[in-house]
Amino acid sequence: MFDLVDSLRKTRSSGPIVEPEKITSVLFAQTHECEELVLEAYRFEGIAPPAVVKNDDAEIADHVRHAEIEVVIIELNNSSNVSADAERIRHLLPNHASVIVVGSEDAISTIRNLKAIGFYYLFWPITKQELIDFVRSVSENRKRNSSRGPGQNRRAKYISIVGSKGGVGATLLSAEVAYQLSAHKKTSVLVVDQNHYTGDLDIMMGIRDYERRKVQKIDVAKVDESLAQSLVFRQNSLLSVLSLNSDVVDNLTLLEYTNSVVDFLSQDVNFVIEDRSASVAFGLESDRFISQCDAIVLVMSATVASVRDAARMRDKIKRLNSDDSLRIILVMNHTHPKKAETLSKEDAEAFLKQPIDIEIPYCEQLPALILDNKRIAKSSLKAAEPLRQLTSTILGEKAGSAKKKRSLFSFGS
């Protein structure tokens, strides 16, 4: 006898199982209104709802480091300057995520500014359908690996720390800035050692028993992402070091190979800090490194020879630079007691015809602190505050207690 109930059960069970649409998202919210609209829009369309986190720098930094995220939605409806706030928090976000900023600032300049840093902009108020259509469009761009959309413009910020001479402290500054960015600003950093045959970056960073990765001639012909990742030393989840060496490859070839490796690694970090102590290969490849830099920290000591070389290098950077957004930050690092120095900060400023941004005082205890594997910026030494100011200046943050005429130098001025 025909069993109708059994037949219906078989028909139902034989149909395909429809998986709910999933776009891994997080919303950093400022208002309850925006939070409710986003959650309702996702639920209505049957999309897995986003995680909702308070829009706070510490919360953002903590969440994105512990989750695989495709789409980040940042509400800036309470912001008085959407572009400035987006720029301020960009270093907290992983480069692989697509970022949508929701704001109530109706200006073409806002859209342009956000596009320049690789963020999408969605003007508030919006409907649920507008939000979902926008999120789906961004998600589809990611799946197609499309070259369209502002998300493709996002890359690591390149900071080159250049010594006017050897021994002025560029390696120490590289290590301290990298530590502050990773440990205190919670942003991912790759430190690139461009001193392939000398230098003490490992000591400055507190890495013991570390040897540079050896490069053979056969390696130079091929670079891919897996090889690049294998060459990196990971000090912790946010801080990595690339330091290469070779017995068979010349310095210029090794520089070019290092840069090729960095091109792959830079997709996964927020900052690339280059240690160019003793002006490493400044003449050999200055065109390339200047063109990719977002900021150059030019370090000098309080000697006539060091200041003269700093002025020469600054002038060369100005001649070669074609990007008005490139910044140069002048640092005077006092590496000797005052009685052993040949000129003062005021003398150097008069020769350079511009103010020095950061002055780091001489501290006799520095070598012992470094050898004891302790961070200067975390100490009570008088050099600690200027080092923290240097990191803030790199990030474009307002100066703290220090009184400064200018913090950044534009080539357009």
C-alpha positions as CSV (number, residue, x, y, z in Angstrom):
1,M,0.0,0.0,0.0
2,F,1.4,3.4,-0.9
3,D,2.6,5.3,2.1
4,L,2.1,9.0,1.4
5,V,3.8,10.2,4.7
6,D,6.9,8.1,4.1
7,S,7.1,9.4,0.5
8,L,7.0,13.0,1.6
9,R,9.7,12.4,4.2
10,K,12.0,11.0,1.6
11,T,11.3,13.9,-0.8
12,R,12.2,16.4,1.9
13,S,15.4,14.7,3.0
14,S,16.7,14.3,-0.5
15,G,16.7,18.0,-1.3
16,P,19.9,20.1,-1.1
17,I,20.9,21.7,2.2
18,V,21.1,25.4,1.8
19,E,23.9,26.9,3.9
20,P,23.4,30.4,5.2
21,E,25.4,33.1,3.5
22,K,28.5,33.9,5.5
23,I,30.5,37.1,5.4
24,T,32.9,37.2,8.3
25,S,32.4,40.8,9.6
26,V,32.9,42.9,12.7
27,L,31.2,46.2,13.5
28,F,33.0,48.8,15.7
29,A,30.0,50.8,16.8
30,Q,29.5,54.2,18.3
31,T,25.7,54.4,18.5
32,H,22.9,52.0,19.3
33,E,21.0,53.1,16.2
34,C,23.7,52.0,13.8
35,E,24.3,48.7,15.7
36,E,20.6,47.8,15.5
37,L,20.4,48.7,11.8
38,V,23.4,46.6,10.9
39,L,22.3,43.5,12.9
40,E,18.7,43.7,11.5
41,A,20.0,44.0,7.9
42,Y,22.2,40.9,8.3
43,R,19.5,38.9,10.0
44,F,16.9,39.9,7.4
45,E,19.1,38.8,4.5
46,G,20.1,35.5,6.3
47,I,23.8,36.5,6.6
48,A,25.7,35.4,9.7
49,P,25.6,38.5,11.9
50,P,28.8,40.4,12.6
51,A,30.6,40.6,15.9
52,V,29.8,43.9,17.6
53,V,32.6,45.7,19.5
54,K,32.7,49.2,21.0
55,N,34.6,51.7,18.8
56,D,37.6,52.1,21.0
57,D,41.2,51.9,20.0
58,A,42.1,49.3,22.6
59,E,39.0,47.2,21.7
60,I,39.8,47.4,18.0
61,A,43.4,46.4,18.4
62,D,42.5,43.5,20.7
63,H,39.7,42.1,18.5
64,V,41.2,42.2,15.1
65,R,44.3,40.3,16.3
66,H,42.3,37.3,17.5
67,A,39.9,36.9,14.6
68,E,39.9,36.1,10.9
69,I,37.9,39.0,9.4
70,E,36.9,39.7,5.8
71,V,34.9,43.0,6.3
72,V,35.4,45.6,9.0
73,I,32.6,48.2,9.5
74,I,33.7,51.2,11.5
75,E,31.0,53.7,12.6
76,L,32.2,57.3,12.8
77,N,28.9,59.1,13.2
78,N,30.1,60.8,16.3
79,S,33.4,61.9,14.7
80,S,34.1,65.6,14.2
81,N,36.6,64.7,11.5
82,V,36.0,61.4,9.8
83,S,39.2,61.4,7.7
84,A,41.4,62.2,10.6
85,D,39.9,59.5,12.8
86,A,40.1,56.9,10.1
87,E,43.8,57.8,9.5
88,R,44.4,57.5,13.2
89,I,43.1,54.0,13.5
90,R,44.2,52.6,10.2
91,H,47.4,51.1,11.7
92,L,45.3,49.0,14.1
93,L,43.6,47.1,11.2
94,P,45.0,44.2,9.3
95,N,45.7,44.9,5.6
96,H,43.9,41.8,4.4
97,A,40.5,43.0,5.7
98,S,38.2,45.3,3.7
99,V,37.2,48.4,5.7
100,I,33.9,50.2,5.4
101,V,33.6,53.5,7.2
102,V,30.0,54.7,8.1
103,G,29.8,58.4,8.8
104,S,27.5,61.4,8.5
105,E,30.1,63.7,7.0
106,D,28.8,64.7,3.5
107,A,31.9,65.8,1.6
108,I,33.6,64.8,-1.5
109,S,37.0,65.4,0.2
110,T,36.1,62.7,2.8
111,I,35.4,60.1,0.2
112,R,38.7,61.0,-1.5
113,N,40.7,60.9,1.7
114,L,39.3,57.5,2.7
115,K,39.9,56.1,-0.8
116,A,43.5,57.2,-0.6
117,I,44.1,55.1,2.5
118,G,42.2,52.2,1.1
119,F,38.8,52.5,3.0
120,Y,35.3,52.5,1.6
121,Y,32.8,55.2,2.7
122,L,29.1,54.8,3.3
123,F,27.1,58.0,4.0
124,W,24.7,57.9,7.0
125,P,21.7,57.6,7.2
126,I,21.3,54.5,5.2
127,T,18.7,51.8,4.7
128,K,19.2,48.2,5.5
129,Q,19.1,47.3,1.8
130,E,21.8,49.9,1.0
131,L,24.0,48.5,3.7
132,I,23.7,44.9,2.6
133,D,24.2,45.7,-1.1
134,F,27.3,47.6,-0.2
135,V,28.7,44.8,2.0
136,R,28.0,42.2,-0.6
137,S,29.7,44.3,-3.3
138,V,32.8,44.6,-1.2
139,S,32.8,40.9,-0.4
140,E,32.4,40.0,-4.1
141,N,35.4,42.2,-4.9
142,R,37.4,40.2,-2.4
143,K,36.4,36.9,-3.9
144,R,37.3,37.9,-7.4
145,N,40.6,39.4,-6.2
146,S,39.4,42.4,-8.1
147,S,41.8,45.3,-8.7
148,R,38.8,47.6,-8.3
149,G,37.9,49.4,-5.1
150,P,39.9,51.3,-2.5
151,G,40.7,48.2,-0.5
152,Q,43.4,47.3,-3.1
153,N,45.3,50.5,-2.2
154,R,46.0,49.3,1.4
155,R,49.6,48.4,2.1
156,A,52.1,48.6,5.0
157,K,53.4,52.0,6.0
158,Y,57.1,52.2,5.2
159,I,59.3,54.0,7.7
160,S,63.1,54.2,6.9
161,I,65.4,55.1,9.8
162,V,68.5,56.4,8.2
163,G,71.8,57.2,10.0
164,S,73.8,60.1,8.7
165,K,76.9,58.2,9.8
166,G,77.6,55.0,11.6
167,G,77.2,55.0,15.3
168,V,74.5,57.6,15.6
169,G,71.9,55.2,16.9
170,A,69.7,54.4,13.9
171,T,69.5,50.7,14.8
172,L,68.6,51.5,18.4
173,L,65.8,53.8,17.2
174,S,64.6,51.1,14.8
175,A,64.3,48.6,17.6
176,E,62.6,51.0,20.1
177,V,60.1,52.3,17.5
178,A,59.2,48.7,16.5
179,Y,58.7,47.8,20.1
180,Q,56.4,50.7,20.9
181,L,54.3,50.2,17.7
182,S,53.8,46.5,18.5
183,A,53.7,46.4,22.3
184,H,51.9,49.6,23.0
185,K,50.1,50.5,19.8
186,K,49.1,46.9,19.1
187,T,50.0,47.1,15.4
188,S,51.9,44.5,13.4
189,V,55.5,45.4,12.5
190,L,58.2,44.0,10.2
191,V,61.7,45.2,11.0
192,V,64.1,45.0,8.0
193,D,67.8,44.9,8.6
194,Q,69.5,46.5,5.7
195,N,72.9,46.1,7.3
196,H,73.6,42.7,5.7
197,Y,77.2,42.2,6.9
198,T,77.4,44.3,10.1
199,G,75.1,45.8,12.7
200,D,73.6,44.8,16.1
201,L,69.9,44.8,15.4
202,D,69.5,41.5,17.1
203,I,71.1,42.9,20.3
204,M,69.0,46.1,20.2
205,M,65.8,44.0,19.8
206,G,66.7,41.6,22.6
207,I,67.0,38.6,20.4
208,R,69.6,36.1,21.6
209,D,71.4,33.5,19.6
210,Y,70.0,34.8,16.3
211,E,71.8,34.4,13.0
212,R,71.0,36.1,9.7
213,R,69.3,33.9,7.1
214,K,71.9,32.9,4.5
215,V,71.0,33.7,0.8
216,Q,72.5,31.5,-2.0
217,K,72.8,32.4,-5.6
218,I,70.0,30.0,-6.5
219,D,67.6,31.8,-4.1
220,V,68.0,35.1,-5.9
221,A,66.2,33.8,-9.1
222,K,63.0,33.0,-7.3
223,V,60.9,34.6,-4.6
224,D,57.4,33.6,-3.6
225,E,55.3,34.1,-0.5
226,S,56.1,30.8,1.2
227,L,59.9,31.4,0.8
228,A,59.5,35.0,2.0
229,Q,57.7,33.8,5.1
230,S,60.4,31.2,5.8
231,L,63.1,33.9,6.0
232,V,61.4,35.8,8.8
233,F,62.2,35.5,12.5
234,R,59.0,36.0,14.6
235,Q,59.8,37.6,17.9
236,N,56.1,37.6,18.8
237,S,52.7,37.6,17.1
238,L,53.0,41.3,16.2
239,L,56.8,41.8,15.7
240,S,58.9,40.1,13.0
241,V,62.5,40.6,11.8
242,L,64.0,40.1,8.4
243,S,67.8,39.9,8.4
244,L,69.7,38.4,5.5
245,N,73.3,37.6,4.7
246,S,75.3,36.0,2.0
247,D,78.8,34.8,1.2
248,V,78.2,34.6,-2.5
249,V,76.0,37.5,-3.4
250,D,77.1,41.1,-3.6
251,N,75.6,43.9,-1.5
252,L,73.5,45.5,-4.2
253,T,72.0,42.1,-5.3
254,L,71.3,41.3,-1.7
255,L,69.5,44.7,-1.2
256,E,67.3,44.0,-4.3
257,Y,66.6,40.5,-3.0
258,T,65.7,41.8,0.4
259,N,63.3,44.3,-1.1
260,S,61.6,41.6,-3.2
261,V,61.1,39.5,0.0
262,V,59.7,42.6,1.8
263,D,57.2,43.2,-1.1
264,F,55.6,39.8,-0.2
265,L,55.8,40.3,3.6
266,S,54.4,43.8,3.6
267,Q,50.9,42.5,2.7
268,D,50.5,41.0,6.2
269,V,51.8,43.9,8.4
270,N,50.9,47.5,9.2
271,F,54.4,48.9,9.3
272,V,57.7,48.1,7.7
273,I,60.6,49.6,9.7
274,E,63.9,49.7,7.7
275,D,67.1,50.0,9.7
276,R,69.4,51.9,7.3
277,S,72.2,52.5,9.8
278,A,75.3,54.2,8.4
279,S,73.2,55.3,5.4
280,V,73.2,51.7,4.0
281,A,73.3,51.8,0.2
282,F,71.9,55.4,0.3
283,G,73.6,56.1,-3.0
284,L,73.0,52.8,-4.6
285,E,69.2,52.6,-4.4
286,S,68.0,55.9,-3.0
287,D,65.5,56.4,-5.8
288,R,63.6,53.2,-4.9
289,F,63.6,53.5,-1.1
290,I,62.6,57.2,-1.2
291,S,59.7,56.5,-3.6
292,Q,58.2,53.8,-1.3
293,C,58.7,55.6,2.0
294,D,55.9,57.2,3.9
295,A,58.3,58.8,6.4
296,I,62.1,59.0,6.7
297,V,63.7,59.4,10.1
298,L,67.1,61.0,9.6
299,V,69.3,60.5,12.6
300,M,72.4,62.6,13.4
301,S,74.7,63.0,16.4
302,A,75.9,66.3,17.8
303,T,79.0,66.6,15.6
304,V,79.9,68.8,12.7
305,A,80.5,65.8,10.4
306,S,77.2,64.1,11.2
307,V,75.1,67.2,10.8
308,R,76.8,68.1,7.5
309,D,76.1,64.6,6.2
310,A,72.5,64.8,7.4
311,A,72.0,68.1,5.5
312,R,73.5,66.5,2.4
313,M,71.2,63.5,2.6
314,R,68.1,65.6,3.4
315,D,68.8,67.8,0.3
316,K,69.2,64.6,-1.9
317,I,65.9,63.3,-0.6
318,K,64.2,66.6,-1.6
319,R,65.7,66.4,-5.1
320,L,64.7,62.8,-5.7
321,N,61.3,62.9,-4.0
322,S,58.1,63.4,-6.1
323,D,55.5,62.8,-3.4
324,D,54.4,65.8,-1.3
325,S,53.1,63.5,1.4
326,L,56.5,62.1,2.2
327,R,57.6,63.3,5.6
328,I,61.1,63.7,7.0
329,I,61.7,63.6,10.8
330,L,65.0,65.0,12.0
331,V,66.4,63.4,15.2
332,M,69.5,64.5,17.1
333,N,70.8,61.6,19.2
334,H,73.4,62.6,21.8
335,T,75.7,59.6,21.8
336,H,78.5,61.2,23.9
337,P,78.6,63.4,27.0
338,K,78.2,67.1,26.3
339,K,81.8,67.9,26.8
340,A,82.8,65.5,24.0
341,E,80.4,67.1,21.5
342,T,81.4,69.7,19.0
343,L,78.1,71.6,18.5
344,S,74.7,72.1,20.1
345,K,71.2,71.5,18.9
346,E,70.9,75.3,18.2
347,D,74.0,75.2,16.1
348,A,72.7,72.3,14.1
349,E,69.4,74.0,13.5
350,A,71.1,77.1,12.3
351,F,73.2,75.0,9.8
352,L,70.2,73.0,8.7
353,K,68.0,76.1,8.5
354,Q,65.1,74.2,10.1
355,P,64.2,72.9,13.6
356,I,65.1,69.4,14.8
357,D,62.0,67.4,15.7
358,I,63.3,65.1,18.4
359,E,66.3,65.5,20.6
360,I,67.4,62.4,22.6
361,P,69.7,63.2,25.5
362,Y,72.9,61.3,26.4
363,C,72.3,58.5,29.0
364,E,75.3,56.7,30.4
365,Q,73.1,53.8,31.5
366,L,71.8,52.9,28.0
367,P,74.4,50.2,27.1
368,A,73.8,48.3,30.4
369,L,70.0,48.5,29.9
370,I,70.2,47.2,26.3
371,L,72.5,44.3,27.4
372,D,70.0,43.5,30.1
373,N,67.4,43.1,27.5
374,K,65.2,46.0,28.7
375,R,63.4,48.6,26.6
376,I,64.5,52.2,26.9
377,A,61.1,53.6,26.1
378,K,59.7,51.6,29.1
379,S,62.3,52.8,31.5
380,S,62.6,56.0,33.7
381,L,65.7,57.3,31.8
382,K,65.5,60.8,30.3
383,A,65.8,59.3,26.8
384,A,62.5,57.4,27.2
385,E,60.1,60.3,26.6
386,P,61.8,61.6,23.4
387,L,61.6,58.0,22.1
388,R,57.9,57.8,22.8
389,Q,57.5,61.2,21.1
390,L,59.3,59.9,18.0
391,T,56.8,57.0,17.7
392,S,53.9,59.5,18.2
393,T,55.3,61.8,15.5
394,I,55.6,58.8,13.1
395,L,52.0,58.0,13.7
396,G,51.0,61.7,13.2
397,E,49.7,62.0,16.8
398,K,49.8,65.3,18.6
399,A,52.9,66.0,20.6
400,G,52.6,65.5,24.4
401,S,54.3,67.7,26.8
402,A,57.2,68.6,24.5
403,K,57.1,72.1,23.0
404,K,57.9,71.9,19.3
405,K,57.8,74.5,16.5
406,R,57.1,71.8,13.9
407,S,56.7,68.1,14.1
408,L,56.8,67.0,10.5
409,F,58.5,68.4,7.4
410,S,56.7,68.5,4.1
411,F,58.6,68.7,0.9
412,G,56.0,71.1,-0.5
413,S,57.0,73.7,2.1
